[in-house]
PDB file of C-alpha atoms in Angstrom:
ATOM      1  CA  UNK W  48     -12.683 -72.615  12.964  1.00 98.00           C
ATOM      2  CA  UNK W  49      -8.872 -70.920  13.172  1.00 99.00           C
ATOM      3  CA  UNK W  50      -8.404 -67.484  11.680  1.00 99.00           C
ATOM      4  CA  UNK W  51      -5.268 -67.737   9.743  1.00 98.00           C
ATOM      5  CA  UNK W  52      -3.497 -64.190   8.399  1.00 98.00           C
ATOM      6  CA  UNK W  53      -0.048 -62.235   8.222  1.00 98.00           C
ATOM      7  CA  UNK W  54      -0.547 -58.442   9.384  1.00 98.00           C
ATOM      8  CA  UNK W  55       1.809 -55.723  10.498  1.00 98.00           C
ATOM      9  CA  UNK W  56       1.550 -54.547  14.450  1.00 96.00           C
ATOM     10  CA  UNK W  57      -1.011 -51.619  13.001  1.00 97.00           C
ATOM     11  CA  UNK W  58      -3.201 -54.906  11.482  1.00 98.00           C
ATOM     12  CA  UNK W  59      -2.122 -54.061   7.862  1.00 98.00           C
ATOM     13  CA  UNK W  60      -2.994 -56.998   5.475  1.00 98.00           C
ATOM     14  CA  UNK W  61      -2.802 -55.630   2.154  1.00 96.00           C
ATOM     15  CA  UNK W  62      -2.420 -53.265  -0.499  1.00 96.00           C
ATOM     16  CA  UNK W  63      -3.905 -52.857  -3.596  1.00 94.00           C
ATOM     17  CA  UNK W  64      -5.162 -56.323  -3.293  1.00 91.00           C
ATOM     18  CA  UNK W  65      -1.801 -58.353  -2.542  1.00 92.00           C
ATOM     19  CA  UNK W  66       0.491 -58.921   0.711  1.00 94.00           C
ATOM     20  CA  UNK W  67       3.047 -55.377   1.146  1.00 96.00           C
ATOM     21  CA  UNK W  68       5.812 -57.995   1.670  1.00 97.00           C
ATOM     22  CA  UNK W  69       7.424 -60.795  -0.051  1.00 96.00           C
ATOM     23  CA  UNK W  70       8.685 -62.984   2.890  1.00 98.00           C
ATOM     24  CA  UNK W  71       9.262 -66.845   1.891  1.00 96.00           C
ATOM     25  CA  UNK W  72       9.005 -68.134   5.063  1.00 97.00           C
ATOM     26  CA  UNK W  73       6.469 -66.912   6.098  1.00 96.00           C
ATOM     27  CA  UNK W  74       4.011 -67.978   3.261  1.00 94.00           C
ATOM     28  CA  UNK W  75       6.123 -71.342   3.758  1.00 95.00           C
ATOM     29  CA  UNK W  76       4.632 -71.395   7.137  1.00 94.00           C
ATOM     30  CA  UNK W  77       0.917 -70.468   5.922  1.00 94.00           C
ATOM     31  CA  UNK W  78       1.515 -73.920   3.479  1.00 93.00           C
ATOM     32  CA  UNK W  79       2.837 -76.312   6.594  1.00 94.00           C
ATOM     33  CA  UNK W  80      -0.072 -75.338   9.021  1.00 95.00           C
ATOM     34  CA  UNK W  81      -2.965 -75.019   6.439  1.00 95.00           C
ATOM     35  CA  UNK W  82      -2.457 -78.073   4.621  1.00 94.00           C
ATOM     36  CA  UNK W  83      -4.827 -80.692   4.752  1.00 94.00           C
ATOM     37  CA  UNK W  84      -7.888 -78.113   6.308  1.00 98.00           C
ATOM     38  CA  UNK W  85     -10.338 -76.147   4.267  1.00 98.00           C
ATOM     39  CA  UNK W  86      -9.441 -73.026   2.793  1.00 98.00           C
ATOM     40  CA  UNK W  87     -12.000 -70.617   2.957  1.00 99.00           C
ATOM     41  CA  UNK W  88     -11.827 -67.211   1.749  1.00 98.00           C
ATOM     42  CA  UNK W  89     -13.604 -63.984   0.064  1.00 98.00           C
ATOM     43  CA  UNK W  90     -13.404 -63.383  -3.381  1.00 96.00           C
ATOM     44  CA  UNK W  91     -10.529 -60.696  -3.334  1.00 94.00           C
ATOM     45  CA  UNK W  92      -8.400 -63.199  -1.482  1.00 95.00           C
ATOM     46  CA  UNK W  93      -9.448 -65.298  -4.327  1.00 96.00           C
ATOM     47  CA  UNK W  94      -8.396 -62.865  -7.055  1.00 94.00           C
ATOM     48  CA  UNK W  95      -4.867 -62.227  -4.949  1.00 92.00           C
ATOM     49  CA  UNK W  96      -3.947 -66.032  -5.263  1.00 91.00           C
ATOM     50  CA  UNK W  97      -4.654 -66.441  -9.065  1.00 91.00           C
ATOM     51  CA  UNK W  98      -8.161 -67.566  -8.556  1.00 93.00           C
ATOM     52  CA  UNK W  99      -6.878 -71.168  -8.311  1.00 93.00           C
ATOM     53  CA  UNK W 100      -7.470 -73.527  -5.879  1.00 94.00           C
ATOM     54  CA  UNK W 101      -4.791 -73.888  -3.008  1.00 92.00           C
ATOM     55  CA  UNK W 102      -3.367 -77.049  -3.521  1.00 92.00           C
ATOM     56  CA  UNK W 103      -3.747 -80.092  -0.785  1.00 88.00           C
ATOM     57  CA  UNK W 104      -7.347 -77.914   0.286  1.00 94.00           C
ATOM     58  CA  UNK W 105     -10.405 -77.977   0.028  1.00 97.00           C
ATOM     59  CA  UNK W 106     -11.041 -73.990  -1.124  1.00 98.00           C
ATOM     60  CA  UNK W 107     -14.589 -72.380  -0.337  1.00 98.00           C
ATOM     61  CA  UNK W 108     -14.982 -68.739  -1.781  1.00 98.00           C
ATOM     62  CA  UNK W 109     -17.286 -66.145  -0.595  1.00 98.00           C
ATOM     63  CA  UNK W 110     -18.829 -64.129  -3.399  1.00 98.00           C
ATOM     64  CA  UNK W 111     -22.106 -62.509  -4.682  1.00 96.00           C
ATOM     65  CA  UNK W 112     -20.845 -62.540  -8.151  1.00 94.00           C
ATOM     66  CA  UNK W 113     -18.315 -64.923  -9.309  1.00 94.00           C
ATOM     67  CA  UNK W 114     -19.549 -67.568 -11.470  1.00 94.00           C
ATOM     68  CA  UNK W 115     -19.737 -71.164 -10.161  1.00 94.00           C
ATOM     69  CA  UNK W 116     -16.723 -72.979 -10.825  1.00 94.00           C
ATOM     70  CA  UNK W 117     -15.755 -77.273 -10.774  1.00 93.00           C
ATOM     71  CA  UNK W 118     -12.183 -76.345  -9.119  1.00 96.00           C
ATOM     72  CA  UNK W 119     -13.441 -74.418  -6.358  1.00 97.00           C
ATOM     73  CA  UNK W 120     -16.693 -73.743  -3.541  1.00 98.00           C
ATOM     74  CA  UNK W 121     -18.591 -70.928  -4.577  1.00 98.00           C
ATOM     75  CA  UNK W 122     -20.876 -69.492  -1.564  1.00 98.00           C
ATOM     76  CA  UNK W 123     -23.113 -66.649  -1.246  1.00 98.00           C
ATOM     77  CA  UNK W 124     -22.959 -65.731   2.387  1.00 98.00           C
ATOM     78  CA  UNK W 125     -20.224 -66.435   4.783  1.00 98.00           C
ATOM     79  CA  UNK W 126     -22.724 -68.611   6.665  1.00 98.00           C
ATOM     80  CA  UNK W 127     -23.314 -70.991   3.388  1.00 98.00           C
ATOM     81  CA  UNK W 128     -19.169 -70.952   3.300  1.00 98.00           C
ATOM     82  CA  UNK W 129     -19.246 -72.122   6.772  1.00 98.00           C
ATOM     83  CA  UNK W 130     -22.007 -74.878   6.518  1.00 98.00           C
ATOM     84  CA  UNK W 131     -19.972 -75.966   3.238  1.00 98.00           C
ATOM     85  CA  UNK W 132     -16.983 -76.074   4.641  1.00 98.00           C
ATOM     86  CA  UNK W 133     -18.432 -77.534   7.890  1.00 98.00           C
ATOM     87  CA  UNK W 134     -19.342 -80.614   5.451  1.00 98.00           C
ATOM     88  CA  UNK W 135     -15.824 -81.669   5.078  1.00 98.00           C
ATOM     89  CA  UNK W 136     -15.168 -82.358   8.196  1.00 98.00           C
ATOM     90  CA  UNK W 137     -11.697 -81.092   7.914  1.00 98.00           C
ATOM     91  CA  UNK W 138     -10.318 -78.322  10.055  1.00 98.00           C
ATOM     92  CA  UNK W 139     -11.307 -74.803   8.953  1.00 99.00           C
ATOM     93  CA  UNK W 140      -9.202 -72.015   8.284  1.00 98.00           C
ATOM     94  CA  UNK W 141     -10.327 -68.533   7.138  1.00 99.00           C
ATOM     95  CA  UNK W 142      -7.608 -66.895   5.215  1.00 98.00           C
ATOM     96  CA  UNK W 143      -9.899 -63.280   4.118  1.00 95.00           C
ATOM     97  CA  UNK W 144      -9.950 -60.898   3.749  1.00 95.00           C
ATOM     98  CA  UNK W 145     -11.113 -58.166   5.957  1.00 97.00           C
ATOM     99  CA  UNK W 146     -14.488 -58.543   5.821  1.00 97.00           C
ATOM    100  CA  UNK W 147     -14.318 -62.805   6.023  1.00 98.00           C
ATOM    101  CA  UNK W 148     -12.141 -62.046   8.983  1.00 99.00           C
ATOM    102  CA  UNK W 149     -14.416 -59.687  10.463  1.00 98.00           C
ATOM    103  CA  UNK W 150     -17.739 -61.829   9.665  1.00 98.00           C
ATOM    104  CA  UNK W 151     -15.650 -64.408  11.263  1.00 98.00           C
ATOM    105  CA  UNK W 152     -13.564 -63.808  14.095  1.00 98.00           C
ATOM    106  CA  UNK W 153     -16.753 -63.709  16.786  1.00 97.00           C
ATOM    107  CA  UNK W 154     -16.955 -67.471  15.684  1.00 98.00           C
ATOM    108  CA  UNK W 155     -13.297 -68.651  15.434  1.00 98.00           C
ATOM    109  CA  UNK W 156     -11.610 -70.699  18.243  1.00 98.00           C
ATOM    110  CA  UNK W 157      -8.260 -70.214  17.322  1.00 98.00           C
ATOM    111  CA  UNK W 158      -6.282 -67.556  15.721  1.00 99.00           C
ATOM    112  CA  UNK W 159      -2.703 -67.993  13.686  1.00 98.00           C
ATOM    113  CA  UNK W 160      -1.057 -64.850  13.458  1.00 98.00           C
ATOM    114  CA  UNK W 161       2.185 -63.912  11.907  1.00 98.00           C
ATOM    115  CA  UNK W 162       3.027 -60.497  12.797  1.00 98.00           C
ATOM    116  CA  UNK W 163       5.083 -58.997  10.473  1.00 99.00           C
ATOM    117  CA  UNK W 164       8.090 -57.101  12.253  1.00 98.00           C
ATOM    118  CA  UNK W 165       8.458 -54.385   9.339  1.00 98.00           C
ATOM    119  CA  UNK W 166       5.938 -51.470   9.216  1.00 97.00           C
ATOM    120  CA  UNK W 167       4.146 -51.555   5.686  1.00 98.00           C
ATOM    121  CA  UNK W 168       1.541 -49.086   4.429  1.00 97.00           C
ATOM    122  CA  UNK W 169      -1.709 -50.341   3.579  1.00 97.00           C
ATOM    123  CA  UNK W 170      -5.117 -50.255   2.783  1.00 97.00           C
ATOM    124  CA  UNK W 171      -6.465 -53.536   3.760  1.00 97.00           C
ATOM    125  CA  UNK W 172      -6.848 -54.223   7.990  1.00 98.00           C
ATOM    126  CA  UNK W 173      -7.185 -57.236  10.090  1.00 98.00           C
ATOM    127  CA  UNK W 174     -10.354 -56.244  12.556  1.00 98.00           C
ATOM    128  CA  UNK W 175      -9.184 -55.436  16.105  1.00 96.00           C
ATOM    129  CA  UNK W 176      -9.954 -57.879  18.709  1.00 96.00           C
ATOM    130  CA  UNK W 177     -10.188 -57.617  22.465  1.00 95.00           C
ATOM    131  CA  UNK W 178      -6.839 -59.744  23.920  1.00 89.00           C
ATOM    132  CA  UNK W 179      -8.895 -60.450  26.553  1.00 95.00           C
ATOM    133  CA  UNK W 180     -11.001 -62.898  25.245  1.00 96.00           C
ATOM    134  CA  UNK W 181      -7.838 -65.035  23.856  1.00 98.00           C
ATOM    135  CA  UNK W 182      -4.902 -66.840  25.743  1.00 98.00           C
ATOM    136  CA  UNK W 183      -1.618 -67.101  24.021  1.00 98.00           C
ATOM    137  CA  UNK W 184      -1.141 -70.848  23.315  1.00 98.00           C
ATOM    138  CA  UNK W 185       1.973 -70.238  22.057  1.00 97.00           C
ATOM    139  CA  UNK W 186       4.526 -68.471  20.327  1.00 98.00           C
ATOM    140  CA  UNK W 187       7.670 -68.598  17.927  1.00 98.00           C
ATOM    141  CA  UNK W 188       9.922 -65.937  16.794  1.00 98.00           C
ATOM    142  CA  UNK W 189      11.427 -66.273  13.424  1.00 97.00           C
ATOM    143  CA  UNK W 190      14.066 -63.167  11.340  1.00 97.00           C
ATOM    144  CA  UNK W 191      10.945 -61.301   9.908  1.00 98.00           C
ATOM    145  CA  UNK W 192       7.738 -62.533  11.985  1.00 98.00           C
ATOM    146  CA  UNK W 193       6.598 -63.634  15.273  1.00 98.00           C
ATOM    147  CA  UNK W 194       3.848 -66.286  14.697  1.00 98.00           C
ATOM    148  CA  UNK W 195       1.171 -66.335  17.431  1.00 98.00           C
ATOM    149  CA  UNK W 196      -1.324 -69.479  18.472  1.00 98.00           C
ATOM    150  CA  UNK W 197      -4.555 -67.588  20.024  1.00 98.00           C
ATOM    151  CA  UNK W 198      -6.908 -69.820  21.713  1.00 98.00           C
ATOM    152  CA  UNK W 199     -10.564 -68.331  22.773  1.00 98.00           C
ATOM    153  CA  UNK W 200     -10.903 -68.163  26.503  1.00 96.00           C
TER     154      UNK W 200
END
């Protein structure tokens, strides 16, 4: 399972349930490396993105009160996303929000991080996470993010 997500240095994610930034490449990015895996995501996220399906993935949402749907996975519990997701036997990637991330990141593999370079406010975090307990499998720098590869030691 690979944590996917976009945060400031101070693990900003959001505000008032959408990304502080508009940068093109970087959701450009997020498209190239997520396509063809499952999307799986909480209900917010959901909301953020239209409540539509991403296209080219399988998308798995985590909610206690949205109404089943044909275009999408509707789970209860993170651990029904994961089993449901798990079924596809496509690579996972957890895209939120904070609490999806949070639920998730003991069980995650991988992490893809794009950290943005700009300080935005916020009121939406990425957990913290001991660096110890990752390697850096790799790294690019682009104009307004440096994308990270974290692989669990």
């Amino acid at each position: 399972m690979i944590i996917v997500a976009a945060m400031t240095r101070d693990r900003v994610i959001g505000k008032n349930n959408d990304l502080p930034w508009n940068i093109p490449e970087e959701m450009e990015h997020f498209r190239s490396i997520t396509k063809g895996g499952v999307a799986l995501m909480g209900r917010r996220t959901f909301d953020s993105i239209g409540q539509k399906p991403l296209p080219g993935r399988p998308t798995i949402v985590i909610s206690k009160s949205l109404e089943e749907r044909t275009d999408v996975d509707v789970c209860r519990t993170v651990e029904q996303g994961i089993e449901k997701a798990k079924s596809y036997n496509l690579p996972i990637y957890v895209m939120g929000g904070s609490y999806i991330y949070n639920e998730t990141l003991p069980l995650a593999d991988r992490m893809y991080l794009s950290y943005i370079k700009k300080d935005y406010d916020g009121d939406t975090f990425f957990p913290e996470f001991s660096e110890d307990d990752w390697e850096v499998e790799k790294r690019e720098d682009h104009e307004e993010f440096e994308f990270v590869v974290y692989k669990r030691k």
